[in-house]
XYZ file of C-alpha atoms in Angstrom:
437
model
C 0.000 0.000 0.000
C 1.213 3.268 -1.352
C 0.803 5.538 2.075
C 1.723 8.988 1.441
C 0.251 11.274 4.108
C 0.393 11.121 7.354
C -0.345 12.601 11.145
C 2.088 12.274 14.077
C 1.741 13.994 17.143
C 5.435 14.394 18.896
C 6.443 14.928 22.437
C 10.148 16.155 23.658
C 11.818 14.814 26.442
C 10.784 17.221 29.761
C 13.856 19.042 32.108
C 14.564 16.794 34.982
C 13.692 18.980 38.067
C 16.463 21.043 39.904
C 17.023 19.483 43.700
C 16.909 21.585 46.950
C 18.729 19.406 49.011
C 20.814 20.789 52.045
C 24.167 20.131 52.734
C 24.738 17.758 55.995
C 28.028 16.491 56.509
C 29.277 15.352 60.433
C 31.906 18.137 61.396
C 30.896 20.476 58.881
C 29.241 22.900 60.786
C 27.353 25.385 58.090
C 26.256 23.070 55.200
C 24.505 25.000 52.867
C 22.701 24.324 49.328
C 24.279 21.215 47.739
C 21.222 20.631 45.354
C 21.936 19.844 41.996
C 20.586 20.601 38.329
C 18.060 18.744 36.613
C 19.081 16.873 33.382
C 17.751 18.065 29.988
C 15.076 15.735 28.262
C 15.465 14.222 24.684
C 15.044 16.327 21.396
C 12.789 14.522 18.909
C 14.497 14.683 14.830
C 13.549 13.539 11.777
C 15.613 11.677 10.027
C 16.054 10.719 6.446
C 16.362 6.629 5.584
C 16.967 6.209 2.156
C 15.459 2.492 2.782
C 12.423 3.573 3.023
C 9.579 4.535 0.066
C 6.761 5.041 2.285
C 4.832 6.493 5.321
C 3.263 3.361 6.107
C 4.697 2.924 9.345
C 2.915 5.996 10.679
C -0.417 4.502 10.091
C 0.335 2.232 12.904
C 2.167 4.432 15.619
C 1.560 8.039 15.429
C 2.643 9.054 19.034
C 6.625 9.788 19.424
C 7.669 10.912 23.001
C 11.532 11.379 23.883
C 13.043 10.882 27.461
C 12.922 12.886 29.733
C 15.556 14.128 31.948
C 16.624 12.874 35.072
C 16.211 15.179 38.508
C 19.342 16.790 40.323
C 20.685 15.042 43.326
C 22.137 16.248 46.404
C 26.086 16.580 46.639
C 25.634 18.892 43.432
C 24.995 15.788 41.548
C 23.335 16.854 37.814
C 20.535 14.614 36.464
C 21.320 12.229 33.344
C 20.035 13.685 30.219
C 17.360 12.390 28.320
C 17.917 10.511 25.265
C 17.181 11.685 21.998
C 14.121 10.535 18.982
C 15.339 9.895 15.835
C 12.513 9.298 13.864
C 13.024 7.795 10.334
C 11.195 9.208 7.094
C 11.916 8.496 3.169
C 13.595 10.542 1.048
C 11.248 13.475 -0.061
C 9.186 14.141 2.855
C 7.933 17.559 3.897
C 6.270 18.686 7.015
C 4.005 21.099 8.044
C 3.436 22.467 11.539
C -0.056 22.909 12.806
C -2.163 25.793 11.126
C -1.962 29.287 12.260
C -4.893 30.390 14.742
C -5.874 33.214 11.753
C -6.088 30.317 9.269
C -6.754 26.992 10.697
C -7.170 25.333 7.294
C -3.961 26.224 6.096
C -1.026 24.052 7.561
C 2.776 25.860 7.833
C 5.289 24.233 5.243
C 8.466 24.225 7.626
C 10.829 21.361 6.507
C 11.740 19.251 2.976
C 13.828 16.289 3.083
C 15.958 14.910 0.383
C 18.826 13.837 1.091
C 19.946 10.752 2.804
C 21.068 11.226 6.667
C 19.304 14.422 6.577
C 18.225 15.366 10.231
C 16.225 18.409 11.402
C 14.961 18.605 15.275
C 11.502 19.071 15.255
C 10.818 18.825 18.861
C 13.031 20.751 21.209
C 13.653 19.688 24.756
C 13.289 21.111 28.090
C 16.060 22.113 29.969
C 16.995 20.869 33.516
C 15.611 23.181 36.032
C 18.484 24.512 38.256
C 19.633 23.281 42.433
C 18.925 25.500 45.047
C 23.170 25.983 44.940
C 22.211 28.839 42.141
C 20.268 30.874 44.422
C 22.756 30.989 47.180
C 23.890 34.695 47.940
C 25.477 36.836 51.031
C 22.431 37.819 52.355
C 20.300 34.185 51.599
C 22.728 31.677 52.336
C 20.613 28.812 52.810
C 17.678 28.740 49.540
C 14.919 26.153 49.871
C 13.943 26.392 46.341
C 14.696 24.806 43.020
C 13.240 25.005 39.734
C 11.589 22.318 37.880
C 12.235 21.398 34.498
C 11.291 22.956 31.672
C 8.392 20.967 29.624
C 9.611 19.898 26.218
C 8.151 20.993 23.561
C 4.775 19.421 22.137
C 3.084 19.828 18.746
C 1.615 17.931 15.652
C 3.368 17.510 12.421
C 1.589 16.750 9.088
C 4.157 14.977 6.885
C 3.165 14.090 3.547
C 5.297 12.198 1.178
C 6.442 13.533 -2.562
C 8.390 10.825 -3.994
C 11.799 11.926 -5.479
C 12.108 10.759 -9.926
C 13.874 11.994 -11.962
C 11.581 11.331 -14.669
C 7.419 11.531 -14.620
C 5.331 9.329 -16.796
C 1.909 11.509 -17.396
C -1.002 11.246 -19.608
C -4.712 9.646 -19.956
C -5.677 6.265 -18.415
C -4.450 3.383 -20.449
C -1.719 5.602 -22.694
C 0.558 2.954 -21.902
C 2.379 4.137 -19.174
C 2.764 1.569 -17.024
C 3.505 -0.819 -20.046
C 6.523 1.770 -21.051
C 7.898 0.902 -17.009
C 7.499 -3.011 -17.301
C 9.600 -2.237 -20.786
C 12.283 -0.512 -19.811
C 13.020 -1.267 -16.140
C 12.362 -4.511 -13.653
C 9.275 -3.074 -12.315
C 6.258 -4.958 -12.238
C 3.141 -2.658 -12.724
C -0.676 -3.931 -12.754
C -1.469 -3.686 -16.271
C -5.222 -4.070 -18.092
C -7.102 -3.080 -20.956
C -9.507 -0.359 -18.703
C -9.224 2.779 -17.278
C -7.559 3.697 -13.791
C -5.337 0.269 -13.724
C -2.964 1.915 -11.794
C -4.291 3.178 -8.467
C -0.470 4.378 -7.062
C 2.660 5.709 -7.789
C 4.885 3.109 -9.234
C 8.743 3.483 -9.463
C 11.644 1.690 -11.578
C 15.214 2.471 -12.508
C 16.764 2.646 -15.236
C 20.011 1.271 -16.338
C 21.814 2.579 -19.342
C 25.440 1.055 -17.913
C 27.542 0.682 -14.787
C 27.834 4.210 -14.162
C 24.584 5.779 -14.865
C 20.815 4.956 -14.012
C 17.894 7.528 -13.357
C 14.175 6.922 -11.977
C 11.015 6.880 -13.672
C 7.605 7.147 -11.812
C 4.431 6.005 -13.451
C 1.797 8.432 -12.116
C -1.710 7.315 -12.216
C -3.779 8.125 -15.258
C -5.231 12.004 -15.443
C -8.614 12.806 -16.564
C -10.267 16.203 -17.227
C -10.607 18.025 -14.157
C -7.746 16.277 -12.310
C -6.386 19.603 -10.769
C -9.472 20.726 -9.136
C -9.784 16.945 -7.581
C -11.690 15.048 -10.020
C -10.531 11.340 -10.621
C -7.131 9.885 -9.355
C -4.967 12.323 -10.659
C -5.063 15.373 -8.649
C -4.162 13.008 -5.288
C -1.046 12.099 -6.939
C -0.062 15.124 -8.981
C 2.445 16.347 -5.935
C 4.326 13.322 -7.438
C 5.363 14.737 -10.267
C 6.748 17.724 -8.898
C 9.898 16.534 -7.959
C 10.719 15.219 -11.656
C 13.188 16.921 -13.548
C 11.394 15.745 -17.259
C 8.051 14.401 -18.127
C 7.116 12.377 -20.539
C 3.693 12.231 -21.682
C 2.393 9.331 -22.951
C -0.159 9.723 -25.771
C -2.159 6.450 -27.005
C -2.037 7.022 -30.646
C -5.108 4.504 -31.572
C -7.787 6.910 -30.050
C -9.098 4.515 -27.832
C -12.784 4.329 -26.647
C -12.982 6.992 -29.094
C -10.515 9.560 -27.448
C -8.667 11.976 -29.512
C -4.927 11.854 -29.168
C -4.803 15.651 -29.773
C -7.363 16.519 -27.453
C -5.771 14.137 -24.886
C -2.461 16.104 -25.064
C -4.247 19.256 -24.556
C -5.917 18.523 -21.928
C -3.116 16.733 -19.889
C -1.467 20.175 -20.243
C -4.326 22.354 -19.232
C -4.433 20.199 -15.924
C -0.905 20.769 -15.289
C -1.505 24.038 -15.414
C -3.775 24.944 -13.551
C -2.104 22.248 -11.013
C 1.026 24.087 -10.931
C 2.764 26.626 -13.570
C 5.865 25.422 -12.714
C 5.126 21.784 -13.802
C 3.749 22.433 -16.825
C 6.824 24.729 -17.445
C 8.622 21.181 -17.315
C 10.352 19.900 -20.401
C 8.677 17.638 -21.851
C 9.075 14.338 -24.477
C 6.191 13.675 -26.065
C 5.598 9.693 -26.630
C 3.025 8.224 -29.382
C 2.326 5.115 -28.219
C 0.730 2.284 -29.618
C 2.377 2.499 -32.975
C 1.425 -1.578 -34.036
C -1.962 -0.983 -33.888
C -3.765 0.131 -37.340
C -5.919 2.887 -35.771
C -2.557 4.543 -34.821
C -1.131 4.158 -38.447
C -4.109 5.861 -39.423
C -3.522 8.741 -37.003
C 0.032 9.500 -36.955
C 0.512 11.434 -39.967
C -2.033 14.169 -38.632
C -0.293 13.592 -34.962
C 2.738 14.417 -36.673
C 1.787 17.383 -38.550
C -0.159 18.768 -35.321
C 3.348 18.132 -33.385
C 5.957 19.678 -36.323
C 3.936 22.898 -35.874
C 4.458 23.321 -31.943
C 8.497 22.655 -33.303
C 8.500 19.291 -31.404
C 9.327 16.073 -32.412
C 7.576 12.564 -30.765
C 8.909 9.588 -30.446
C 6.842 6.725 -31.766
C 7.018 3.608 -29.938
C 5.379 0.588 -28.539
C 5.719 -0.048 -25.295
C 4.152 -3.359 -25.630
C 5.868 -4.667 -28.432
C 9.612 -2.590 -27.433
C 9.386 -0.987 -30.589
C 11.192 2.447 -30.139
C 11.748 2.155 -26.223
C 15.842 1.925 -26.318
C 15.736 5.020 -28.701
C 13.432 6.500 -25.887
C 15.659 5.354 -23.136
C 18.493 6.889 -24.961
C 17.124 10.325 -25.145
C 15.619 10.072 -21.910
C 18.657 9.610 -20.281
C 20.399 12.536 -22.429
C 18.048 14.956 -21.277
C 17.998 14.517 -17.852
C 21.655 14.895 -17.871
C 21.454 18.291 -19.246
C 18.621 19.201 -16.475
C 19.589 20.410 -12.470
C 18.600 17.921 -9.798
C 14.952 18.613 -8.605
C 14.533 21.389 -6.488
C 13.675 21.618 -2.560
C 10.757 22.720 -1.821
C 9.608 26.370 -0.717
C 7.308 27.593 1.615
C 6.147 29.856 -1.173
C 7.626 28.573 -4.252
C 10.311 30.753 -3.873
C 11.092 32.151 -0.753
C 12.778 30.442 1.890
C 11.363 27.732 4.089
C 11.102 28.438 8.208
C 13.053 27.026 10.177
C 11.936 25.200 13.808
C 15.218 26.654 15.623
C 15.180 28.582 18.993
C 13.260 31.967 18.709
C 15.129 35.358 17.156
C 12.449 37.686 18.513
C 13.206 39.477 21.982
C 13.023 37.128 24.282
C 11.374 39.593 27.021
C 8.666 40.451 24.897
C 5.367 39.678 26.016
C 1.076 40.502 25.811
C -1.863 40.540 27.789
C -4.943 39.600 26.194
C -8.262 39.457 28.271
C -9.854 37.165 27.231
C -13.230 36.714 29.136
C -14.113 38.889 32.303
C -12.003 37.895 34.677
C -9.480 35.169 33.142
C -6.506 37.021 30.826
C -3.686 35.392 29.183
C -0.247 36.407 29.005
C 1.910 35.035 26.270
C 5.833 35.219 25.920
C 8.643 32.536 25.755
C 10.554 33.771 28.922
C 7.738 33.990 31.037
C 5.579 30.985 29.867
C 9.156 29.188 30.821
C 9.734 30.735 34.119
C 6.372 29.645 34.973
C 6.641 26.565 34.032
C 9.678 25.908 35.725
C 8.161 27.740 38.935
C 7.298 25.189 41.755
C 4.136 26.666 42.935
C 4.254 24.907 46.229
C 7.147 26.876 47.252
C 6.910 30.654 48.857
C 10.327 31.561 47.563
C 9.899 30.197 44.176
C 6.466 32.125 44.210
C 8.268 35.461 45.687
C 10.897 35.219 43.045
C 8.082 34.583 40.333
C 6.395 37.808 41.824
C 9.720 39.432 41.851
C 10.140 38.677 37.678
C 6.160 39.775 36.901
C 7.079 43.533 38.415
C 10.578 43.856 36.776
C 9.444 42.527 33.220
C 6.235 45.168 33.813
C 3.992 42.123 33.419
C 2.112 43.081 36.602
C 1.635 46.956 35.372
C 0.307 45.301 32.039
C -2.165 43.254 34.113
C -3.295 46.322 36.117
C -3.826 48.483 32.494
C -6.667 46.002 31.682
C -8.101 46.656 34.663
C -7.130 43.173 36.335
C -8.856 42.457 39.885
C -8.066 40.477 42.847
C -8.781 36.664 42.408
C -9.025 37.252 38.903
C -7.435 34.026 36.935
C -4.179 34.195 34.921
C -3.171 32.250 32.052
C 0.825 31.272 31.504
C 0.992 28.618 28.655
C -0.996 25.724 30.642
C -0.252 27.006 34.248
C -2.833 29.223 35.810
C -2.685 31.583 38.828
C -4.964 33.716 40.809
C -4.256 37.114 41.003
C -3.872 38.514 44.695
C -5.251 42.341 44.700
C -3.445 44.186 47.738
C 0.576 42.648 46.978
């Protein structure tokens, strides 16, 4: 089974928590903090496996959690870190993040895989929250708080699956395409006399010597209105992006009454309005089918149609091999002279986002109210220090108090008009706001 999309929902490794522990040691007579840091937790990655074809193996686990960290120790003893995820995909994945709030159908392109041993983290972990030895000072020599760790990061990912050719086969149901891929590599296509025989993608290689092979994909037949999602074609189209060449298949006889001409037309047309970019393709046009009479009868007006759009087909059939090491030949030839396919963009064009650490001011922050009586306050500092506050702790929850006034989160709270036991919002903690502080 040909399993091209799928949804995983991924889980990094949390900070081990920080330890408060007190120094107690016979004949040492002021012990002090000794608590030590937490351990970070495991990253998740992808990572590319050029083994693998598919995204099958999603359909049957699509939750991915890394390990967390281990918690500081006393004697200043740091936790173990958490290992981290490699997850394997196939050559050609992308992945989207979930959609933005403002457009919730519309998922964020952020990664493209191509190349073999290609890794990008797509799950960061949480760092180890710190001992109670980092909050020893002159005046408050013996701390009783710790942090915890910091949660790892959590999210969905969309992957979907565009397979990586160097050549497309496109045209009509029952052109021939899948006959042309039995011809002229090993592959073993399903292959009948009606329409939409092949239901998937089909791949085979090419061998022209020792030194030089390329990949053809057979892409299931197109029909009129393939781009706007009628038929098969439009579910595989994506395929074909990747390709460096197409080669579309014409059957020559007219069958069930279907004019080669028209066919051709229309196959562009879909491209198209698929994707200006793939129709921009080169292309080698293929009349196929050249044994049977009713294709006699047509290729003189095929060929007169095609010498006035300055191209020149190649008339083979697949079936019989008539043609096809010509075809191979010039195949191969062209796809020398091409550039490897290109990575995807985020905007065909512009350059794909990255998952990495944040660039924006790390301080920055906003208050949103978002019922009466409950507000939110977003920022990646403070949703962090939060989180890593241990809210059974009265110095932890002075010092938090202490960061709110100096990062003017509390004056921002009091502008919207904020009111004693009013609820808070930090990420997924929530506090109670205490009026007279």
């Amino acid at each position: 089974m040909f399993y091209d999309k799928a949804k995983i929902h991924l889980k990094a490794g949390d900070g081990g928590n920080g330890s408060a522990s007190m120094r107690r040691e016979k004949f040492v007579p002021f012990g002090g903090p000794d608590g030590g840091d937490g351990g970070r937790g495991g990253s998740i990655y992808l990572k590319v496996d050029a083994s693998l074809n598919t995204l099958l193996p999603f359909k049957y686990k699509q939750h991915y959690k890394a390990q967390s960290g281990g918690y500081g120790r006393k004697r200043q003893m740091h936790g173990s870190a958490g290992y981290d995820l490699y997850i394997s995909v196939p050559p050609g994945t992308i992945f989207y993040t979930e959609p933005e709030p403002d457009h919730p159908e519309k998922p964020i392109l952020q990664g493209d895989l191509t190349e073999p041993g290609q890794t990008i983290m797509v799950a960061r972990a949480g760092r180890g929250g710190l001992g109670n030895t980092h909050y020893k000072t002159s005046t408050h020599q013996a701390p009783r708080m710790a942090q915890n760790g910091e949660p790892g990061e959590e999210r969905w990912l969309r992957l979907e699956l565009k397979i990586l050719a160097d050549v497309g086969l496109v045209g009509f149901p029952n052109a021939g395409k899948s006959t042309l891929l039995s011809a002229i590599t090993a592959a073993t296509p399903k292959i009948a006399d009606y329409p939409f025989t092949t239901l998937e993608p089909n791949l085979g290689v090419v061998i022209i010597d020792n030194d030089y092979t390329y990949v053809v994909a057979d892409i299931p037949g197109l029909i009129e209105g393939a781009s706007k999602g009628v038929g098969l074609g439009h579910e595989f189209l994506r395929h074909v992006e990747r390709t460096r060449i197409l080669v579309h298949m014409l059957d020559g006889s007219g069958f069930s009454g279907r004019d080669p001409i028209n066919d051709y037309e229309q196959i562009n047309k879909e491209l198209e309005e698929y994707s200006p970019e793939l129709a921009a393709k080169p292309q080698i046009v293929v009349i196929n089918k050249v044994d049977i009479p009713e294709t006699q009868e047509n290729l003189e007006r095929l060929k007169e149609y095609f010498r006035k759009k300055d191209i020149e087909p190649q008339i083979i059939s697949a079936a019989g091999r008539q043609g096809t090491k010509e075809l191979i030949l010039q195949i191969a030839k062209a796809v020398k002279e091409l550039p490897s396919a290109t990575v995807l963009t985020a905007s065909r064009g512009g350059e794909l986002p990255v998952l990495t650490p944040a660039t924006l001011d790390d301080d920055a922050f906003t208050v949103i109210a978002e019922t009466p009586g409950v507000y939110r306050v977003r920022g990646k500092r403070i949703e962090r220090i939060v989180a890593m506050t241990p809210m059974e702790n009265w110095e932890a929850l002075e010092r938090l108090q202490l960061v709110l006034d100096r990062m003017g989160i509390s004056r921002a709270l009091e502008r919207e008009g904020i009111n004693g036991g009013d609820l808070v919002k930090f990420g997924d903690k929530e506090l109670y706001w205490e009026a007279n502080r």
